[in-house]
PDB file of C-alpha atoms in Angstrom:
ATOM      1  CA  MET A  11      11.348  28.011   3.127  1.00  0.00           C
ATOM      2  CA  ASN A  12       9.590  25.183   3.343  1.00  0.00           C
ATOM      3  CA  THR A  13      10.058  22.073   0.799  1.00  0.00           C
ATOM      4  CA  PRO A  14       7.843  19.755   0.128  1.00  0.00           C
ATOM      5  CA  GLY A  15       8.520  16.126   0.741  1.00  0.00           C
ATOM      6  CA  ARG A  16       8.329  13.147  -1.096  1.00  0.00           C
ATOM      7  CA  ILE A  17       5.903   9.774  -0.971  1.00  0.00           C
ATOM      8  CA  VAL A  18       6.166   6.765  -2.575  1.00  0.00           C
ATOM      9  CA  LEU A  19       4.212   3.609  -2.251  1.00  0.00           C
ATOM     10  CA  ILE A  20       5.364   0.314  -2.706  1.00  0.00           C
ATOM     11  CA  ARG A  21       2.958  -2.529  -2.860  1.00  0.00           C
ATOM     12  CA  HIS A  22       4.644  -5.822  -1.044  1.00  0.00           C
ATOM     13  CA  GLY A  23       6.136  -8.605  -2.997  1.00  0.00           C
ATOM     14  CA  GLN A  24       4.403 -11.781  -4.054  1.00  0.00           C
ATOM     15  CA  THR A  25       3.035 -14.224  -1.505  1.00  0.00           C
ATOM     16  CA  ASP A  26       1.560 -18.579  -2.065  1.00  0.00           C
ATOM     17  CA  TRP A  27      -1.694 -16.348  -1.283  1.00  0.00           C
ATOM     18  CA  ASN A  28      -0.478 -13.894  -4.328  1.00  0.00           C
ATOM     19  CA  LEU A  29       0.417 -16.773  -6.408  1.00  0.00           C
ATOM     20  CA  GLU A  30      -2.754 -18.964  -5.893  1.00  0.00           C
ATOM     21  CA  GLU A  31      -5.560 -15.679  -5.989  1.00  0.00           C
ATOM     22  CA  ARG A  32      -6.442 -16.180  -2.599  1.00  0.00           C
ATOM     23  CA  LEU A  33      -7.770 -13.380  -1.155  1.00  0.00           C
ATOM     24  CA  GLN A  34      -4.994 -11.814   1.526  1.00  0.00           C
ATOM     25  CA  GLY A  35      -6.900  -9.220   2.749  1.00  0.00           C
ATOM     26  CA  ALA A  36      -5.593  -8.277   6.499  1.00  0.00           C
ATOM     27  CA  THR A  37      -4.868 -12.032   7.042  1.00  0.00           C
ATOM     28  CA  ASP A  38      -1.299 -11.911   8.006  1.00  0.00           C
ATOM     29  CA  VAL A  39       0.638 -14.259   4.775  1.00  0.00           C
ATOM     30  CA  PRO A  40       4.247 -14.233   4.643  1.00  0.00           C
ATOM     31  CA  LEU A  41       6.658 -13.652   1.274  1.00  0.00           C
ATOM     32  CA  ASN A  42       7.246 -16.496  -0.874  1.00  0.00           C
ATOM     33  CA  ASP A  43      10.801 -16.588  -2.310  1.00  0.00           C
ATOM     34  CA  ALA A  44       9.697 -14.746  -5.668  1.00  0.00           C
ATOM     35  CA  GLY A  45       7.922 -11.804  -3.401  1.00  0.00           C
ATOM     36  CA  ARG A  46      11.593 -11.680  -1.578  1.00  0.00           C
ATOM     37  CA  GLU A  47      13.307 -11.189  -5.000  1.00  0.00           C
ATOM     38  CA  GLN A  48      10.862  -8.904  -6.255  1.00  0.00           C
ATOM     39  CA  ALA A  49      11.770  -7.001  -2.888  1.00  0.00           C
ATOM     40  CA  ARG A  50      15.381  -6.841  -4.212  1.00  0.00           C
ATOM     41  CA  ALA A  51      14.697  -6.249  -7.474  1.00  0.00           C
ATOM     42  CA  VAL A  52      12.864  -2.801  -6.480  1.00  0.00           C
ATOM     43  CA  ALA A  53      15.785  -2.188  -3.922  1.00  0.00           C
ATOM     44  CA  ARG A  54      18.202  -1.940  -6.948  1.00  0.00           C
ATOM     45  CA  HIS A  55      15.825   0.223  -9.039  1.00  0.00           C
ATOM     46  CA  LEU A  56      15.642   2.366  -6.452  1.00  0.00           C
ATOM     47  CA  HIS A  57      19.224   2.601  -5.846  1.00  0.00           C
ATOM     48  CA  ALA A  58      20.269   3.367  -9.601  1.00  0.00           C
ATOM     49  CA  GLU A  59      17.618   6.177  -9.441  1.00  0.00           C
ATOM     50  CA  ALA A  60      20.272   8.211  -7.297  1.00  0.00           C
ATOM     51  CA  ARG A  61      17.853   9.568  -5.429  1.00  0.00           C
ATOM     52  CA  SER A  62      17.620  10.612  -1.881  1.00  0.00           C
ATOM     53  CA  TRP A  63      15.401   8.429   0.600  1.00  0.00           C
ATOM     54  CA  ASP A  64      15.473   9.332   3.929  1.00  0.00           C
ATOM     55  CA  VAL A  65      12.887   7.148   5.623  1.00  0.00           C
ATOM     56  CA  LEU A  66      11.757   4.045   5.088  1.00  0.00           C
ATOM     57  CA  VAL A  67       7.762   2.762   6.850  1.00  0.00           C
ATOM     58  CA  SER A  68       5.201   0.340   6.496  1.00  0.00           C
ATOM     59  CA  SER A  69       2.366  -1.827   7.374  1.00  0.00           C
ATOM     60  CA  PRO A  70       2.600  -3.852  10.163  1.00  0.00           C
ATOM     61  CA  LEU A  71       1.621  -7.150   8.505  1.00  0.00           C
ATOM     62  CA  ASP A  72       5.035  -9.346   7.836  1.00  0.00           C
ATOM     63  CA  ARG A  73       4.822  -9.420   3.914  1.00  0.00           C
ATOM     64  CA  ALA A  74       4.890  -5.617   3.987  1.00  0.00           C
ATOM     65  CA  VAL A  75       7.711  -5.860   6.666  1.00  0.00           C
ATOM     66  CA  GLU A  76       9.739  -8.391   5.332  1.00  0.00           C
ATOM     67  CA  THR A  77       9.590  -5.994   2.157  1.00  0.00           C
ATOM     68  CA  ALA A  78      10.741  -2.925   3.587  1.00  0.00           C
ATOM     69  CA  ARG A  79      13.172  -4.875   4.973  1.00  0.00           C
ATOM     70  CA  ILE A  80      14.500  -6.046   2.425  1.00  0.00           C
ATOM     71  CA  ILE A  81      14.738  -2.439   0.434  1.00  0.00           C
ATOM     72  CA  GLY A  82      15.964  -0.941   3.571  1.00  0.00           C
ATOM     73  CA  GLU A  83      19.382  -3.594   3.478  1.00  0.00           C
ATOM     74  CA  THR A  84      19.982  -2.387  -0.049  1.00  0.00           C
ATOM     75  CA  LEU A  85      19.175   1.661   0.486  1.00  0.00           C
ATOM     76  CA  GLY A  86      20.842   1.922   3.611  1.00  0.00           C
ATOM     77  CA  LEU A  87      17.293   2.430   5.571  1.00  0.00           C
ATOM     78  CA  GLU A  88      16.051   0.805   9.045  1.00  0.00           C
ATOM     79  CA  LEU A  89      12.296   0.475   8.679  1.00  0.00           C
ATOM     80  CA  ALA A  90      11.191   3.378  10.852  1.00  0.00           C
ATOM     81  CA  ALA A  91       7.704   2.696  12.103  1.00  0.00           C
ATOM     82  CA  THR A  92       4.755   1.001  10.931  1.00  0.00           C
ATOM     83  CA  TYR A  93       0.989   2.075  11.125  1.00  0.00           C
ATOM     84  CA  ASP A  94      -1.960   0.263  11.686  1.00  0.00           C
ATOM     85  CA  GLU A  95      -3.794   2.116   8.579  1.00  0.00           C
ATOM     86  CA  LEU A  96      -1.751   1.194   6.040  1.00  0.00           C
ATOM     87  CA  VAL A  97      -3.239  -2.735   6.558  1.00  0.00           C
ATOM     88  CA  GLU A  98      -4.868  -4.634   4.058  1.00  0.00           C
ATOM     89  CA  ARG A  99      -8.423  -3.851   3.421  1.00  0.00           C
ATOM     90  CA  SER A 100     -10.523  -6.628   5.595  1.00  0.00           C
ATOM     91  CA  PHE A 101     -12.266  -8.764   3.944  1.00  0.00           C
ATOM     92  CA  GLY A 102     -13.282 -11.305   7.280  1.00  0.00           C
ATOM     93  CA  PRO A 103     -14.253 -14.538   6.891  1.00  0.00           C
ATOM     94  CA  HIS A 104     -13.757 -14.698   3.444  1.00  0.00           C
ATOM     95  CA  GLU A 105     -10.457 -14.288   3.408  1.00  0.00           C
ATOM     96  CA  GLY A 106      -8.405 -17.399   2.125  1.00  0.00           C
ATOM     97  CA  SER A 107     -11.082 -17.627  -0.568  1.00  0.00           C
ATOM     98  CA  ARG A 108      -9.507 -18.246  -4.306  1.00  0.00           C
ATOM     99  CA  LEU A 109     -10.554 -15.544  -6.734  1.00  0.00           C
ATOM    100  CA  GLY A 110      -9.073 -16.888  -9.781  1.00  0.00           C
ATOM    101  CA  GLY A 111     -11.849 -18.131 -12.703  1.00  0.00           C
ATOM    102  CA  LEU A 112     -14.245 -15.849 -10.190  1.00  0.00           C
ATOM    103  CA  GLU A 113     -16.704 -13.744 -12.186  1.00  0.00           C
ATOM    104  CA  GLY A 114     -19.579 -11.820 -12.503  1.00  0.00           C
ATOM    105  CA  PRO A 115     -21.658 -11.841  -9.267  1.00  0.00           C
ATOM    106  CA  ALA A 116     -19.860 -14.165  -7.345  1.00  0.00           C
ATOM    107  CA  ARG A 117     -16.915 -12.434  -7.021  1.00  0.00           C
ATOM    108  CA  GLU A 118     -18.415  -9.293  -6.636  1.00  0.00           C
ATOM    109  CA  ARG A 119     -20.184 -11.158  -3.923  1.00  0.00           C
ATOM    110  CA  ILE A 120     -17.195 -11.955  -1.970  1.00  0.00           C
ATOM    111  CA  LEU A 121     -15.434  -8.425  -2.708  1.00  0.00           C
ATOM    112  CA  SER A 122     -18.200  -6.251  -1.512  1.00  0.00           C
ATOM    113  CA  ALA A 123     -18.595  -7.981   1.491  1.00  0.00           C
ATOM    114  CA  GLY A 124     -15.133  -6.378   2.707  1.00  0.00           C
ATOM    115  CA  GLU A 125     -14.350  -2.786   4.883  1.00  0.00           C
ATOM    116  CA  PRO A 126     -15.591  -0.544   2.133  1.00  0.00           C
ATOM    117  CA  ALA A 127     -13.862   1.007   0.039  1.00  0.00           C
ATOM    118  CA  GLU A 128     -14.449   4.669   0.976  1.00  0.00           C
ATOM    119  CA  ALA A 129     -12.893   3.191   4.865  1.00  0.00           C
ATOM    120  CA  VAL A 130     -10.033   1.781   2.977  1.00  0.00           C
ATOM    121  CA  ALA A 131      -8.741   4.829   1.115  1.00  0.00           C
ATOM    122  CA  ARG A 132      -9.958   7.056   4.248  1.00  0.00           C
ATOM    123  CA  ARG A 133      -7.843   4.621   6.289  1.00  0.00           C
ATOM    124  CA  GLY A 134      -4.842   5.359   3.662  1.00  0.00           C
ATOM    125  CA  LEU A 135      -5.148   9.402   3.248  1.00  0.00           C
ATOM    126  CA  THR A 136      -4.944   9.300   7.172  1.00  0.00           C
ATOM    127  CA  ALA A 137      -1.429   7.298   6.927  1.00  0.00           C
ATOM    128  CA  LEU A 138      -0.393   9.052   4.357  1.00  0.00           C
ATOM    129  CA  ARG A 139      -0.780  13.126   6.483  1.00  0.00           C
ATOM    130  CA  ARG A 140       0.352  11.217   9.538  1.00  0.00           C
ATOM    131  CA  ILE A 141       3.757  10.229   7.555  1.00  0.00           C
ATOM    132  CA  ARG A 142       4.027  13.499   6.049  1.00  0.00           C
ATOM    133  CA  ASP A 143       3.700  15.470   8.862  1.00  0.00           C
ATOM    134  CA  ALA A 144       5.867  12.977  10.787  1.00  0.00           C
ATOM    135  CA  HIS A 145       8.597  13.707   8.267  1.00  0.00           C
ATOM    136  CA  PRO A 146       8.057  17.408   6.686  1.00  0.00           C
ATOM    137  CA  GLY A 147       9.980  17.853   3.713  1.00  0.00           C
ATOM    138  CA  ARG A 148      11.812  14.547   3.774  1.00  0.00           C
ATOM    139  CA  SER A 149      11.551  11.578   0.687  1.00  0.00           C
ATOM    140  CA  VAL A 150       9.853   8.859   2.506  1.00  0.00           C
ATOM    141  CA  LEU A 151       9.254   5.077   1.073  1.00  0.00           C
ATOM    142  CA  VAL A 152       6.164   3.349   2.269  1.00  0.00           C
ATOM    143  CA  VAL A 153       5.605   0.035   1.895  1.00  0.00           C
ATOM    144  CA  ALA A 154       1.644  -1.426   1.926  1.00  0.00           C
ATOM    145  CA  HIS A 155      -1.124  -3.341   0.295  1.00  0.00           C
ATOM    146  CA  GLY A 156      -2.115  -3.357  -3.372  1.00  0.00           C
ATOM    147  CA  SER A 157      -5.960  -2.467  -2.862  1.00  0.00           C
ATOM    148  CA  LEU A 158      -5.239   0.144   0.212  1.00  0.00           C
ATOM    149  CA  ILE A 159      -2.863   1.610  -2.599  1.00  0.00           C
ATOM    150  CA  ARG A 160      -5.072   1.484  -5.478  1.00  0.00           C
ATOM    151  CA  LEU A 161      -7.993   2.789  -3.080  1.00  0.00           C
ATOM    152  CA  THR A 162      -5.876   5.531  -1.820  1.00  0.00           C
ATOM    153  CA  VAL A 163      -4.733   6.161  -5.023  1.00  0.00           C
ATOM    154  CA  SER A 164      -7.365   6.925  -6.733  1.00  0.00           C
ATOM    155  CA  GLU A 165      -9.304   9.134  -3.755  1.00  0.00           C
ATOM    156  CA  LEU A 166      -6.059  11.952  -4.137  1.00  0.00           C
ATOM    157  CA  ASN A 167      -6.149  11.534  -7.779  1.00  0.00           C
ATOM    158  CA  GLY A 168      -9.962  11.786  -8.110  1.00  0.00           C
ATOM    159  CA  GLU A 169     -10.281   9.119 -10.655  1.00  0.00           C
ATOM    160  CA  ALA A 170      -9.927   4.905 -10.472  1.00  0.00           C
ATOM    161  CA  HIS A 171      -6.696   3.395 -10.677  1.00  0.00           C
ATOM    162  CA  PRO A 172      -5.562   0.254 -11.913  1.00  0.00           C
ATOM    163  CA  ARG A 173      -4.433  -2.641 -10.214  1.00  0.00           C
ATOM    164  CA  ILE A 174      -1.453  -2.828  -8.282  1.00  0.00           C
ATOM    165  CA  ARG A 175       1.507  -5.046  -8.962  1.00  0.00           C
ATOM    166  CA  ASN A 176       3.924  -6.847  -6.357  1.00  0.00           C
ATOM    167  CA  CYS A 177       6.358  -4.499  -5.835  1.00  0.00           C
ATOM    168  CA  GLU A 178       5.336  -1.633  -7.775  1.00  0.00           C
ATOM    169  CA  VAL A 179       6.577   1.925  -7.059  1.00  0.00           C
ATOM    170  CA  VAL A 180       3.496   4.458  -6.838  1.00  0.00           C
ATOM    171  CA  PRO A 181       4.303   8.137  -6.460  1.00  0.00           C
ATOM    172  CA  VAL A 182       1.940  10.102  -4.107  1.00  0.00           C
ATOM    173  CA  ARG A 183       0.945  13.266  -5.355  1.00  0.00           C
ATOM    174  CA  THR A 184       1.216  15.277  -1.401  1.00  0.00           C
ATOM    175  CA  ASP A 185       0.017  18.227  -3.140  1.00  0.00           C
ATOM    176  CA  ALA A 186      -3.283  16.409  -3.517  1.00  0.00           C
ATOM    177  CA  LEU A 187      -3.014  15.376   0.312  1.00  0.00           C
ATOM    178  CA  ASP A 188      -4.503  18.332   1.884  1.00  0.00           C
ATOM    179  CA  ALA A 189      -7.378  18.577  -1.377  1.00  0.00           C
ATOM    180  CA  ALA A 190      -8.468  15.230  -0.689  1.00  0.00           C
ATOM    181  CA  CYS A 191      -8.449  16.059   3.139  1.00  0.00           C
ATOM    182  CA  LEU A 192     -11.460  18.409   2.474  1.00  0.00           C
ATOM    183  CA  ARG A 193     -13.481  15.961  -0.057  1.00  0.00           C
ATOM    184  CA  ASP A 194     -12.611  13.203   2.600  1.00  0.00           C
ATOM    185  CA  ASP A 195     -14.436  15.679   5.153  1.00  0.00           C
ATOM    186  CA  VAL A 196     -17.248  16.354   2.882  1.00  0.00           C
ATOM    187  CA  SER A 197     -18.080  12.747   1.759  1.00  0.00           C
ATOM    188  CA  GLU A 198     -17.958  11.654   5.907  1.00  0.00           C
ATOM    189  CA  SER A 199     -20.425  14.571   6.657  1.00  0.00           C
ATOM    190  CA  THR A 200     -22.974  13.655   3.688  1.00  0.00           C
ATOM    191  CA  ALA A 201     -21.917   9.552   3.517  1.00  0.00           C
ATOM    192  CA  PRO A 202     -25.586   7.468   3.973  1.00  0.00           C
TER     193      PRO A 202
END
């Protein structure tokens, strides 16, 4: 009998741009010391759960890779792979912009100029399917980014997921991946 695997998403630790409320997107910003401590704390939490983790993967951006490696040190896991589809939502020339204090139309103008939310969710779903298929029946930790996780999980669950904090752990309903695939196929064919 084929036992279902388990996938858990983890947002990377804090960066200086997170602290300064700057829009990071796909810009490769490193962790700061607080982010490294957050990664160590989530690793201790995962270790204390006394669950067995088989595989560790991440986005290729440095802040995700470093978070994954810190987690792996505690759990005795090597980073098995990075997936380009896990890169954060791109905001192009707006990356580095300060969002702190911006409200209403000014904030929305910057955010709406980014990669479309549907495209981000589609990338996230593609990555999760690839990860599930590459590691059937395994327990997989996936380190990625806040918007990518939020939009992907929102699509999987069929409802808006709240903002993801640094190093927050978000379990994935792997049984929903196939249903989301069907919704994704339908929305692709009917998209404007």
